[in-house]
Short mmCIF file of C-alpha atoms and ligand atoms in Angstrom, two decimals:
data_model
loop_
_atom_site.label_atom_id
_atom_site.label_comp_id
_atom_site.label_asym_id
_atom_site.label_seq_id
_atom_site.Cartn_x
_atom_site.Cartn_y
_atom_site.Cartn_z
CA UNK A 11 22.74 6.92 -9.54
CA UNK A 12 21.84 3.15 -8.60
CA UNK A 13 23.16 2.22 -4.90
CA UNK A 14 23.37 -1.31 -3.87
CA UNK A 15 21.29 -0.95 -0.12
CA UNK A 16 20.67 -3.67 2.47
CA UNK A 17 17.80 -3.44 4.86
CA UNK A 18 18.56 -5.44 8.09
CA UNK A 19 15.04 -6.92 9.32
CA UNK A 20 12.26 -7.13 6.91
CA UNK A 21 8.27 -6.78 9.19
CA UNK A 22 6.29 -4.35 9.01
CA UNK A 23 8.74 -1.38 8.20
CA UNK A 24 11.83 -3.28 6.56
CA UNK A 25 9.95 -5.04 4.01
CA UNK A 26 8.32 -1.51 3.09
CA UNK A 27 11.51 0.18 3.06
CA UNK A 28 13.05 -2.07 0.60
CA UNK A 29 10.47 -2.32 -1.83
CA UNK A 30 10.07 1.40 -2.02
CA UNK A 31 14.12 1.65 -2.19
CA UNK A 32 13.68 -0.65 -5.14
CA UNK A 33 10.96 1.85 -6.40
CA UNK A 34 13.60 4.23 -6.17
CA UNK A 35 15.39 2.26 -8.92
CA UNK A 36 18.10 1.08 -6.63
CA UNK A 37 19.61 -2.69 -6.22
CA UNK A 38 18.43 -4.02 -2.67
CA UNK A 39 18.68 -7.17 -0.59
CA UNK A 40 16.89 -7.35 2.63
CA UNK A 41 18.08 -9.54 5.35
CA UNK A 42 16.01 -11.45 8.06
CA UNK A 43 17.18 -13.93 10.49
CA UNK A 44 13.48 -15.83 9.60
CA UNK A 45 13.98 -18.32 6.77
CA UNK A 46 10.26 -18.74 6.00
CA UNK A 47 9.67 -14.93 5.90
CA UNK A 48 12.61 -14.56 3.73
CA UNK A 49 11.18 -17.49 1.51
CA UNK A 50 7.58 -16.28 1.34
CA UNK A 51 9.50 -12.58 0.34
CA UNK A 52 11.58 -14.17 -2.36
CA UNK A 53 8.67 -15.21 -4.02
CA UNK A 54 7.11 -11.89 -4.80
CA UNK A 55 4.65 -12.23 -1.95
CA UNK A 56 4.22 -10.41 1.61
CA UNK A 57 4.06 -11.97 4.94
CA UNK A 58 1.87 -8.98 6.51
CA UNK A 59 -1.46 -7.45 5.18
CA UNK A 60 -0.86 -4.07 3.69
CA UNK A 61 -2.08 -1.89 0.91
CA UNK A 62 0.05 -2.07 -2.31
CA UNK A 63 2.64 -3.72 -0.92
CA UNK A 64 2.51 -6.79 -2.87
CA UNK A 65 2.46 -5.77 -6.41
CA UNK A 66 5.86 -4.19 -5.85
CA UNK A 67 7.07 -6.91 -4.10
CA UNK A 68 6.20 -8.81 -7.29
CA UNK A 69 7.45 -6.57 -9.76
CA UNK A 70 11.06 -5.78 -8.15
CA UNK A 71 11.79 -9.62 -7.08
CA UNK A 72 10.91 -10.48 -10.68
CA UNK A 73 13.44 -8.45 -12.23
CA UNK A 74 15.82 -9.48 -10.06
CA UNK A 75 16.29 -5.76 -8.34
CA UNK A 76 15.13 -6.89 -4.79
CA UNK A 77 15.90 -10.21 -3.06
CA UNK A 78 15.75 -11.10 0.64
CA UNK A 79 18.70 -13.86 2.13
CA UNK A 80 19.61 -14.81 5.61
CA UNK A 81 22.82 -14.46 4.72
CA UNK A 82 24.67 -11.19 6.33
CA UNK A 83 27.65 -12.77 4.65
CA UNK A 84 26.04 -11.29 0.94
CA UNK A 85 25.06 -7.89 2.31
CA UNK A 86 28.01 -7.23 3.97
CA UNK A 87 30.70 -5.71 1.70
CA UNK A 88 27.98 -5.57 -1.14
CA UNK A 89 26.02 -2.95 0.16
CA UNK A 90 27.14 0.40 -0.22
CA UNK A 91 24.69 1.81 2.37
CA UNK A 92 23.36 -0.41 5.21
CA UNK A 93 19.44 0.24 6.83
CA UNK A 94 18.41 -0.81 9.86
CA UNK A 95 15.26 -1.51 10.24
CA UNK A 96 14.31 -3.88 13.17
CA UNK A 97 11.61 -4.28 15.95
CA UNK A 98 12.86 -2.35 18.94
CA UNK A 99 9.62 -3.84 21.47
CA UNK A 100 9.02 -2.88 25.07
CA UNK A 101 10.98 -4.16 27.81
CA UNK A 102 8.76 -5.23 30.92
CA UNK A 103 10.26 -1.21 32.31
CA UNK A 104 8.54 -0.05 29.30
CA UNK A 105 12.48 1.06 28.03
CA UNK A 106 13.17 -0.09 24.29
CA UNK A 107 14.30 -3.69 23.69
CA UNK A 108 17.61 -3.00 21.87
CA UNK A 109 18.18 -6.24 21.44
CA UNK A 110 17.34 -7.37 18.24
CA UNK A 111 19.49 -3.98 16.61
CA UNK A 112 22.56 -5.05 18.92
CA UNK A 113 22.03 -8.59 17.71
CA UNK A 114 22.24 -7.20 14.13
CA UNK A 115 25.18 -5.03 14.30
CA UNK A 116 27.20 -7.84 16.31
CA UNK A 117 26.53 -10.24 12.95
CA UNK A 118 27.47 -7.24 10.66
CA UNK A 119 30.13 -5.65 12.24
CA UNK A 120 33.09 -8.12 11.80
CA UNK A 121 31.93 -9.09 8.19
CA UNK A 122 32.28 -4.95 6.95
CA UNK A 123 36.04 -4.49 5.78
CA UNK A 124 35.43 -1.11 4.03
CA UNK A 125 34.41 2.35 4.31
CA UNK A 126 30.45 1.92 5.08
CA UNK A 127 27.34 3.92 6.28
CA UNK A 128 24.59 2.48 8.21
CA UNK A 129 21.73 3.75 8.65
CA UNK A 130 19.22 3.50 11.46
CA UNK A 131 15.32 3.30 10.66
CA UNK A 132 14.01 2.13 13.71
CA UNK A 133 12.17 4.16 16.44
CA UNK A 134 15.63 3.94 19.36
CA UNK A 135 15.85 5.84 22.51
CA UNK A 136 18.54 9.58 22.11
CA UNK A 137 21.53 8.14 22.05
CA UNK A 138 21.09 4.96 20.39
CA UNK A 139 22.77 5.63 16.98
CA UNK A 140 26.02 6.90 19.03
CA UNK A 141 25.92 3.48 20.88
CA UNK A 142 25.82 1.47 17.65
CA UNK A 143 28.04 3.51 15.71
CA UNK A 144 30.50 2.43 18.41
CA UNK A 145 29.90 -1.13 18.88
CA UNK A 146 30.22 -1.31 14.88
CA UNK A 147 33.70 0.13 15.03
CA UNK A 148 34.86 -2.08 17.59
CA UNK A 149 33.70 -5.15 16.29
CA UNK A 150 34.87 -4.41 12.70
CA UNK A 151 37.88 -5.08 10.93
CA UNK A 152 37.30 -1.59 9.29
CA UNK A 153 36.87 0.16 12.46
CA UNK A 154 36.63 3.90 12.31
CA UNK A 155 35.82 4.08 8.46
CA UNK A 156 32.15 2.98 9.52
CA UNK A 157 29.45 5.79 10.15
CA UNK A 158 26.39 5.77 11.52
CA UNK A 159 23.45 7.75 10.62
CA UNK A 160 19.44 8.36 11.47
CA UNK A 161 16.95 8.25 8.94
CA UNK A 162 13.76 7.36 11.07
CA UNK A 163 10.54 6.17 9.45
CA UNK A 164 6.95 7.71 9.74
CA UNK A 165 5.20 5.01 7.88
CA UNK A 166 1.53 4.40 8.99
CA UNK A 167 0.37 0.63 9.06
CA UNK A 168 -2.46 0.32 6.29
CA UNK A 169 -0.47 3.09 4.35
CA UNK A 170 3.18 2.37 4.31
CA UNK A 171 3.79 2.19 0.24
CA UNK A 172 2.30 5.53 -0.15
CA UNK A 173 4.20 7.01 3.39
CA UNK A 174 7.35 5.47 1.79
CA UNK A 175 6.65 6.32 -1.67
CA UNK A 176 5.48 9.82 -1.03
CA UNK A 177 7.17 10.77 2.44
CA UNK A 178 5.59 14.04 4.20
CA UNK A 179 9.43 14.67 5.10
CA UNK A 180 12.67 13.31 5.17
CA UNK A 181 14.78 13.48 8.29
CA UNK A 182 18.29 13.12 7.94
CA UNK A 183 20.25 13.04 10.82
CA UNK A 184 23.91 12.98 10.33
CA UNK A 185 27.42 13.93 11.38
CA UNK A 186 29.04 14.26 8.02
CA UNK A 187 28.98 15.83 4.72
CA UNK A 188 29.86 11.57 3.03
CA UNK A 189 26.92 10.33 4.85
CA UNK A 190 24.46 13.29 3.72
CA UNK A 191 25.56 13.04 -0.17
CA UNK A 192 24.63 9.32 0.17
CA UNK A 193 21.31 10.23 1.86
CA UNK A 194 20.22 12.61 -1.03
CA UNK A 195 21.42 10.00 -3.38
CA UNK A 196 19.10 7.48 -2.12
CA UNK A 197 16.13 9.75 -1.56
CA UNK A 198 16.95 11.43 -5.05
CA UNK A 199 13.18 10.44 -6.21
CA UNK A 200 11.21 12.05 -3.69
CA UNK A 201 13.91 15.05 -2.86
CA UNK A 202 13.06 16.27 -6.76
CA UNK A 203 9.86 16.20 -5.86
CA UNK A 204 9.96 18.40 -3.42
CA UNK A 205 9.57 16.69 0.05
CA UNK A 206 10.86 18.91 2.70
CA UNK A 207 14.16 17.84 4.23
CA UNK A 208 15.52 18.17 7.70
CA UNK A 209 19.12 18.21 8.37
CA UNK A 210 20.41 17.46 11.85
CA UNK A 211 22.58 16.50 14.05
CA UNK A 212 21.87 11.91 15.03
CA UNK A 213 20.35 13.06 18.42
CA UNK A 214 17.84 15.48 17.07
CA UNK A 215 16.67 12.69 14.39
CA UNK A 216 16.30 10.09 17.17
CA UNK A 217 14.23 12.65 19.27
CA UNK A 218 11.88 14.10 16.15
CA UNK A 219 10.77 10.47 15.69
CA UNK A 220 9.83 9.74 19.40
CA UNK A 221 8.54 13.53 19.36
CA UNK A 222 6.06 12.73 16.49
CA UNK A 223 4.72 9.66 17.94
CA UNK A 224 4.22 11.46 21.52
CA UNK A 225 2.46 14.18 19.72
CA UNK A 226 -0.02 11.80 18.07
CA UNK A 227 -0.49 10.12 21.08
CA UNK A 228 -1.08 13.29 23.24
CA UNK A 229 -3.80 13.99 20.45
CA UNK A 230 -5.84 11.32 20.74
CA UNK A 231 -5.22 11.42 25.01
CA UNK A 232 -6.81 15.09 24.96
CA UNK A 233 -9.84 14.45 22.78
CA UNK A 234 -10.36 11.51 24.92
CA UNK A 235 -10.35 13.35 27.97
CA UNK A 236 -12.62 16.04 26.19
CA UNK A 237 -14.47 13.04 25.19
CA UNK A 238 -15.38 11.91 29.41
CA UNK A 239 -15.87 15.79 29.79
CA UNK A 240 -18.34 15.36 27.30
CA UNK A 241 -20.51 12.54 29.20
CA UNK A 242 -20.15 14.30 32.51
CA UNK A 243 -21.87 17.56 30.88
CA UNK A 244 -23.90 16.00 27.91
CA UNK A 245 -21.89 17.72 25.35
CA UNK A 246 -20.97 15.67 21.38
CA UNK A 247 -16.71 15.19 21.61
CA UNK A 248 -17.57 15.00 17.47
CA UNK A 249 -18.42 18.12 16.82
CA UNK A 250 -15.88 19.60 19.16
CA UNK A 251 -13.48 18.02 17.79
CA UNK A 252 -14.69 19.11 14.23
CA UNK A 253 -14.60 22.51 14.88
CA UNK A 254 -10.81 21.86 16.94
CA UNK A 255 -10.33 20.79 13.72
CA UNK A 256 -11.37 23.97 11.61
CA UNK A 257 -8.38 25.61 13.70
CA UNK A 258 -5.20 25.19 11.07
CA UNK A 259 -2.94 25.48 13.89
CA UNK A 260 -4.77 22.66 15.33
CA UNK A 261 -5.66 20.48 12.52
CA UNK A 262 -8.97 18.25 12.62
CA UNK A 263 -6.58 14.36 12.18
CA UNK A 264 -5.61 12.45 15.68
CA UNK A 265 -8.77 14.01 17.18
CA UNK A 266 -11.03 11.33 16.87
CA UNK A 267 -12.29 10.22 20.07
CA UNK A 268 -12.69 6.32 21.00
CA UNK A 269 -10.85 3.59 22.25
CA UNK A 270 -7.75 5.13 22.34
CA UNK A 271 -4.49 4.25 20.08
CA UNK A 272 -2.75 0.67 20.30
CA UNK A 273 -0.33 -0.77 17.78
CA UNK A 274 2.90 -2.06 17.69
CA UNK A 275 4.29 1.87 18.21
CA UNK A 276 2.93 4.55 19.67
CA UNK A 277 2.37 2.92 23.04
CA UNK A 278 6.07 1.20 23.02
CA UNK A 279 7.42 4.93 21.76
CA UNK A 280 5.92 6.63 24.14
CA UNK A 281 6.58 4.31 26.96
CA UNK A 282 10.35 4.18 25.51
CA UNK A 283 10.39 8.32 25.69
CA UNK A 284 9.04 8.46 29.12
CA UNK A 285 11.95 6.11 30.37
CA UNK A 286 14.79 7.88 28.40
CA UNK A 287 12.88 11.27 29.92
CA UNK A 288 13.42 10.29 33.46
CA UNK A 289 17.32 9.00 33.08
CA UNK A 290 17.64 12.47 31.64
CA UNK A 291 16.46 14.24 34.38
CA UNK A 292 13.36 15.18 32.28
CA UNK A 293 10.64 14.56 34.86
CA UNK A 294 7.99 16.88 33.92
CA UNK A 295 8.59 15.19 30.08
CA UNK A 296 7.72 12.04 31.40
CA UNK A 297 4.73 12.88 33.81
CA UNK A 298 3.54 14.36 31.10
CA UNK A 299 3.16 10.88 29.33
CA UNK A 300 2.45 9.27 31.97
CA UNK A 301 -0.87 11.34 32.24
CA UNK A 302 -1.46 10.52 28.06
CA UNK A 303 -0.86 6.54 28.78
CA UNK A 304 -3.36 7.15 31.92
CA UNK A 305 -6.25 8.90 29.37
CA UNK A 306 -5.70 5.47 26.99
CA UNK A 307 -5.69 2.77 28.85
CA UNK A 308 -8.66 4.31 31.14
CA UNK A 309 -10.67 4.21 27.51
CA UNK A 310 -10.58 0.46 26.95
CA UNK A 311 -11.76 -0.31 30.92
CA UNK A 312 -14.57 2.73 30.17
CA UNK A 313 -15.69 1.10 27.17
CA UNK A 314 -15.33 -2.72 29.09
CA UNK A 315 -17.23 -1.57 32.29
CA UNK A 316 -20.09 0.40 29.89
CA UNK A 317 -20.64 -3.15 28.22
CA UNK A 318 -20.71 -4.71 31.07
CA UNK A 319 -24.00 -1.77 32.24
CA UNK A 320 -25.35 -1.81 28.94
CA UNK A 321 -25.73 -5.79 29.89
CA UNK A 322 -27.23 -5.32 33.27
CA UNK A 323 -24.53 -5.21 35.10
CA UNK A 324 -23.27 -8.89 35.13
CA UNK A 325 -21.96 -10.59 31.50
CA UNK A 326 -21.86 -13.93 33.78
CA UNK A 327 -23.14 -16.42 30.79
CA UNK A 328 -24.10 -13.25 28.43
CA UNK A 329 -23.33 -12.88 24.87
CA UNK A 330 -21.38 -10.81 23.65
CA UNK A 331 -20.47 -9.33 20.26
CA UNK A 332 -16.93 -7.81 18.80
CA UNK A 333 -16.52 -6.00 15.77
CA UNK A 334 -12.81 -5.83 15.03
CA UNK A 335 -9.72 -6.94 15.87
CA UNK A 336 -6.87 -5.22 14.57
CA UNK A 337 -5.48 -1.90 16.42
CA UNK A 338 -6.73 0.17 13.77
CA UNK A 339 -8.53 -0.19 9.94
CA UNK A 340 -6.78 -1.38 6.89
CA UNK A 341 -4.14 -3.89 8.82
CA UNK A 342 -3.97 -7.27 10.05
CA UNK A 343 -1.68 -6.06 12.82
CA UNK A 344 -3.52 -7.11 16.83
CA UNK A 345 -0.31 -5.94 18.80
CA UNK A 346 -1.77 -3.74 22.01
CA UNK A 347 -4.91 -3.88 20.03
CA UNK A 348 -7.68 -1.62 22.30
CA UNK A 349 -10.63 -3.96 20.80
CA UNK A 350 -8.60 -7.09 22.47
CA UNK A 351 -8.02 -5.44 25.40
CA UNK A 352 -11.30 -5.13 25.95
CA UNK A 353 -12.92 -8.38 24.79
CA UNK A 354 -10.31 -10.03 27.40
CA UNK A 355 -11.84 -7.79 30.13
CA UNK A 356 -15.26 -9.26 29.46
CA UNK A 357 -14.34 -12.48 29.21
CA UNK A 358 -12.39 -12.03 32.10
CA UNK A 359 -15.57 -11.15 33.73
CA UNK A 360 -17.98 -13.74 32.85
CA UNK A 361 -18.85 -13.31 29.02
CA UNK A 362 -18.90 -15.40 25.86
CA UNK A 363 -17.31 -12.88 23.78
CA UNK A 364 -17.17 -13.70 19.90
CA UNK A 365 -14.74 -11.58 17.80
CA UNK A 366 -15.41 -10.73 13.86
CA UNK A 367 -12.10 -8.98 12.30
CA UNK A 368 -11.62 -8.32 7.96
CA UNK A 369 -8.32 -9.36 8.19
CA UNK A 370 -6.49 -10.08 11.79
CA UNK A 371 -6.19 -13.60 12.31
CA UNK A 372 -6.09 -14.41 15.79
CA UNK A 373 -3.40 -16.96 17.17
CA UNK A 374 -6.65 -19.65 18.72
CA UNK A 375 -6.85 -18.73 22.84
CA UNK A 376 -8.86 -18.97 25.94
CA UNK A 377 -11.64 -15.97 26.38
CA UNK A 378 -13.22 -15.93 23.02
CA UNK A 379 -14.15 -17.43 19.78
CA UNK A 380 -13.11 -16.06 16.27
CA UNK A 381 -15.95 -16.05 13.87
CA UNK A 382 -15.64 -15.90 9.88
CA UNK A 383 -18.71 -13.29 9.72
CA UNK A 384 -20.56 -10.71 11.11
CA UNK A 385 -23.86 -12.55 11.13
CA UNK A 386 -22.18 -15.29 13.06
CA UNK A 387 -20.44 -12.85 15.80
CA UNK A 388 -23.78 -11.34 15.80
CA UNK A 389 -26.25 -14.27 16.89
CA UNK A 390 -27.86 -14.45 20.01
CA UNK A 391 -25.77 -11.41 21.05
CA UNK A 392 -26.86 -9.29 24.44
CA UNK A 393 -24.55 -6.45 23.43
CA UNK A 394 -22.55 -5.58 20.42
CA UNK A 395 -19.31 -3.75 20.23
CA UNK A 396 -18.09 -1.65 17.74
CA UNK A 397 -14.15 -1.65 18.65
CA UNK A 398 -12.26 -1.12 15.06
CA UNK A 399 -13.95 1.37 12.18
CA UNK A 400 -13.48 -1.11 9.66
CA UNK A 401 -15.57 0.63 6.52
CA UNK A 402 -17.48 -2.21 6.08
CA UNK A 403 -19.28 -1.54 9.86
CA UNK A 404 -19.94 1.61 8.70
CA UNK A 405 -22.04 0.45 5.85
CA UNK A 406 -24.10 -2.21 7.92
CA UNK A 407 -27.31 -2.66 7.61
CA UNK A 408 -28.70 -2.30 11.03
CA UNK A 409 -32.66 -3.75 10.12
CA UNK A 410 -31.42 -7.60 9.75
CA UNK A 411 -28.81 -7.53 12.22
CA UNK A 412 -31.57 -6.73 14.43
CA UNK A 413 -33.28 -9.95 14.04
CA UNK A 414 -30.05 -11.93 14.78
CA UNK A 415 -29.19 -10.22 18.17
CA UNK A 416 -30.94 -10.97 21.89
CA UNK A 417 -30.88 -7.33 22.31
CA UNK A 418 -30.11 -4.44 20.12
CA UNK A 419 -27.42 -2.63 22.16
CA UNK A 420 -24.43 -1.59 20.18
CA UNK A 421 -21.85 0.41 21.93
CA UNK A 422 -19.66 2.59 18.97
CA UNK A 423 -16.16 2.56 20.48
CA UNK A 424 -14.69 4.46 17.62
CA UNK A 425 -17.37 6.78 17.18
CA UNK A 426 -18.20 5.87 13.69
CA UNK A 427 -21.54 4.42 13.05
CA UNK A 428 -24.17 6.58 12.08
CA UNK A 429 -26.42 7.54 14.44
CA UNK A 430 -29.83 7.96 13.24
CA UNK A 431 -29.56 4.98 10.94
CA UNK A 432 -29.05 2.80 14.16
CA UNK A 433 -31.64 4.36 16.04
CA UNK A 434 -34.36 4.07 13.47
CA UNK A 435 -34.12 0.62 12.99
CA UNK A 436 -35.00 0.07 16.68
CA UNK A 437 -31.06 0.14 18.43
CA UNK A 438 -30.07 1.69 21.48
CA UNK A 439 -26.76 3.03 20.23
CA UNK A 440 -24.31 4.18 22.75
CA UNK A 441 -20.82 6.42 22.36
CA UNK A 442 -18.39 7.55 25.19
CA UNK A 443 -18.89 11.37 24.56
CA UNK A 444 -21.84 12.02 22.60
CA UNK A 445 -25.55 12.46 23.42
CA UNK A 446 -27.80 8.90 22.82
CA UNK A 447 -30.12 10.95 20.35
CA UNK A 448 -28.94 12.78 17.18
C1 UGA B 513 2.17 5.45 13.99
C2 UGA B 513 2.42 6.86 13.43
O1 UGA B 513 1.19 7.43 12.99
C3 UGA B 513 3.41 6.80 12.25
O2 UGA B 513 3.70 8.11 11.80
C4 UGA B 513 4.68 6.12 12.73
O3 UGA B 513 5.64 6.01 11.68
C5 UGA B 513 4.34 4.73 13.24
O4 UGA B 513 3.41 4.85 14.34
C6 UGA B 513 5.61 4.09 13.71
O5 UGA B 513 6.22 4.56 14.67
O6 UGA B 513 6.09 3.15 13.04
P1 UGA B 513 0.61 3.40 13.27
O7 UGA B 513 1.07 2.71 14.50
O8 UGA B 513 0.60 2.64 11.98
O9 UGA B 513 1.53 4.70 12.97
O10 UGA B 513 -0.86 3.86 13.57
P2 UGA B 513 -1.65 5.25 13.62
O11 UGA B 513 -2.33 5.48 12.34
O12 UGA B 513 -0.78 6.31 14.15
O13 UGA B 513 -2.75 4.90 14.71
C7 UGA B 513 -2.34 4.61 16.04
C8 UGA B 513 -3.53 4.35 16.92
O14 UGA B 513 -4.20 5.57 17.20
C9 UGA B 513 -4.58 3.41 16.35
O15 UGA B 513 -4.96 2.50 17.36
C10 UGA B 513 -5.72 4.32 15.97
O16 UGA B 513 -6.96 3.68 16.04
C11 UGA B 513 -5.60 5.40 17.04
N1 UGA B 513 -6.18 6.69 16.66
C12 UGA B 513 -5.70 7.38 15.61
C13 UGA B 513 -7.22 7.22 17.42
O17 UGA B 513 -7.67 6.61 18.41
N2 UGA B 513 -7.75 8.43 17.09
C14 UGA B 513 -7.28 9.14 16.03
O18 UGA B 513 -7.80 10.24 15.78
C15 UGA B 513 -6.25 8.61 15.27
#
């Protein structure tokens, strides 16, 4: 059956949401407070780099099946389900910024005068959805007749379509039978397709999201930590973590050693979980994270401080070099980017540092210059970073490059490049965690 859905904020995972709802063959209008967002939606096209996004943006606005207003006043009693799907940033404590879904449900709530589910998307602290559910009653003419429920999103940046499209579960987290029907309803394309489904009660559904991005997190922390164990003992964190990986119960993904994760979400998340841990009572929850933000952040000042040797210990004046950007391949997204961390640590300390990213687009600023190429970022260079595994770094030819640098020093932050090939053509190629010959 065709539902009539709203999704309330349309970045990074709104936008996504409601094209793939569209996908699903059902009406949807997606509401943003930002007129020129909602404008550049309208006309089939996206705001934010990401994979496949676009085309369905173009197909479903063209027939007329998606459309994007600022206007809670036409979602309101059209919608039969609501989403929410808006930012939910750190607060300087690190606790989530509710602000923009209280904003939201304040706008919504006295404009709803029937019977209505909505439906949280957003990564919120336990407890959350109970808040909201309240606040919606009370400020609704249709009071108790609104529900609440928690449908959290594990869409990766770079991959949302297909994560929405082709979900590795569905979480439904509910408190009654009306609000699960709907669910399945919605979610009728992937559910016949098998995607495993997990019932729950709201609090479990907030807490298998923050769960999920802690996990991930503590991933990449451990091989990172194996990764320093590594240099201390001169053993290669790659093929460790390959054969970790060989280990089904383990799994070989989130065990690649490097910079450390950024993004807009799993350092807010697991800041977010660490808070909500300790008003719990949960200490040993939140030393635990503690110890896996410690491991991360002590990545991007390793990888900083081993430029700053690999330069002779003073970039005063030097040169150099910054391949990537973005917090990860395959997005334009810079938010607690590890790469910019560490190019404003250099310049911080002396150094011209000159930044080459595919896509990202940084806002101009002090510390360093954006170039349009590598070549450019590349000339005159006295060390060169590797700090996002773009694929196109991977397929660099290391010969010419040579000829453009001071000195050919390239430190891998991502543990990507391929060895030998750098070596041979006359580089000193260094990587937290692995041995300087192959
Ligand atoms: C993450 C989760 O993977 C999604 O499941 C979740 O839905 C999303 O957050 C969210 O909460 O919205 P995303 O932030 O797009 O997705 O990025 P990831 O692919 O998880 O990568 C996070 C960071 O970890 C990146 O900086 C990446 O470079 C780093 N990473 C990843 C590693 O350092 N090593 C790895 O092995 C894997």
């Amino acid at each position: 059956m065709t539902l009539r859905l709203s999704v309330i904020g349309t970045n990074y995972l709104g936008a996504t949401h409601a094209v793939g709802l569209a996908e699903f063959g059902h009406h949807v209008i997606g509401v943003d407070i930002d007129p020129h967002r909602v404008k550049t939606l309208n006309s089939g096209q996206s705001h934010i780099f990401e994979i496949g996004l676009e085309p369905l943006l173009e197909r479903h606005t063209a027939t007329g099946r998606l459309r994007f207003t600022t206007d809670y006043s036409q979602i309101a009693d059209w919608a039969d389900v609501h989403f929410l799907a808006l930012g939910t940033p750190s607060a300087a404590s690190g606790a989530a910024d509710l602000s923009q879904l209280y904003a939201a449900v304040d706008t919504l709530a006295p404009l709803l005068t029937k019977a209505t589910l909505v439906v949280g998307k957003s990564t919120v602290p336990v407890g959350t959805a109970m808040q909201l559910e309240q606040r919606l009653r009370e400020g609704s003419p249709a009071g108790d007749a609104i529900e609440v429920a928690w449908n959290p999103e594990f869409l990766r940046e770079g991959h949302a379509v297909d994560d929405t499209l082709q979900p590795d579960r569905l979480v439904f987290g509910i408190h009654s039978q009306h609000a699960l029907e709907l669910l399945e309803e919605i979610y009728a394309i992937p559910l016949t397709e098998a995607t495993p489904v997990v019932r729950c009660d709201i609090a479990t559904a907030e807490l298998i999201k923050a769960a999920a991005n802690s996990f991930l997190a503590t991933k990449i922390s451990f091989i990172n930590a194996m990764a320093r164990m590594c240099q201390a003992a001169g053993g290669d964190v790659s093929l460790l973590a390959d054969a970790l990986g060989y280990d089904k119960r383990i799994g070989r993904e989130f065990l690649s050693a490097g910079l450390g994760f950024g993004g807009g979400c799993l350092p807010k998340d697991i800041a977010a979980l660490a808070v909500r841990a300790r008003e719990l009572g949960v200490y040993e929850l939140s030393d635990f994270i503690a110890s896996v933000e410690a491991i991360n952040d002590r990545q991007r000042t390793e990888l900083a401080e081993l430029a700053i040797g690999q330069a002779g210990g003073d970039v005063h004046g030097k040169r150099i070099a910054v391949l990537g950007a973005a917090f990860k391949p395959g997005t334009d997204d810079t938010r607690n980017s590890p790469a910019l961390t560490v190019a404003d640590y250099l310049h911080a300390c002396g150094a011209e540092v000159r930044i080459y990213d595919p896509q990202a687009h940084l806002q101009p600023r002090e510390g360093f210059t954006q170039v349009a190429s590598i070549e450019q970022a590349m000339l005159g260079a006295d060390v060169v970073l590797h700090l996002t595994e773009w694929p196109e770094f991977r397929q660099l030819d290391p010969q010419p490059l040579g000829e453009l640098v001071k000195s050919k020093i390239i430190i891998d932050g991502r543990l990507k490049l391929h060895g030998p090939t750098w070596i041979n053509a006359g580089w000193k190629l260094v990587q937290i965690g692995r041995p300087e010959t192959f």
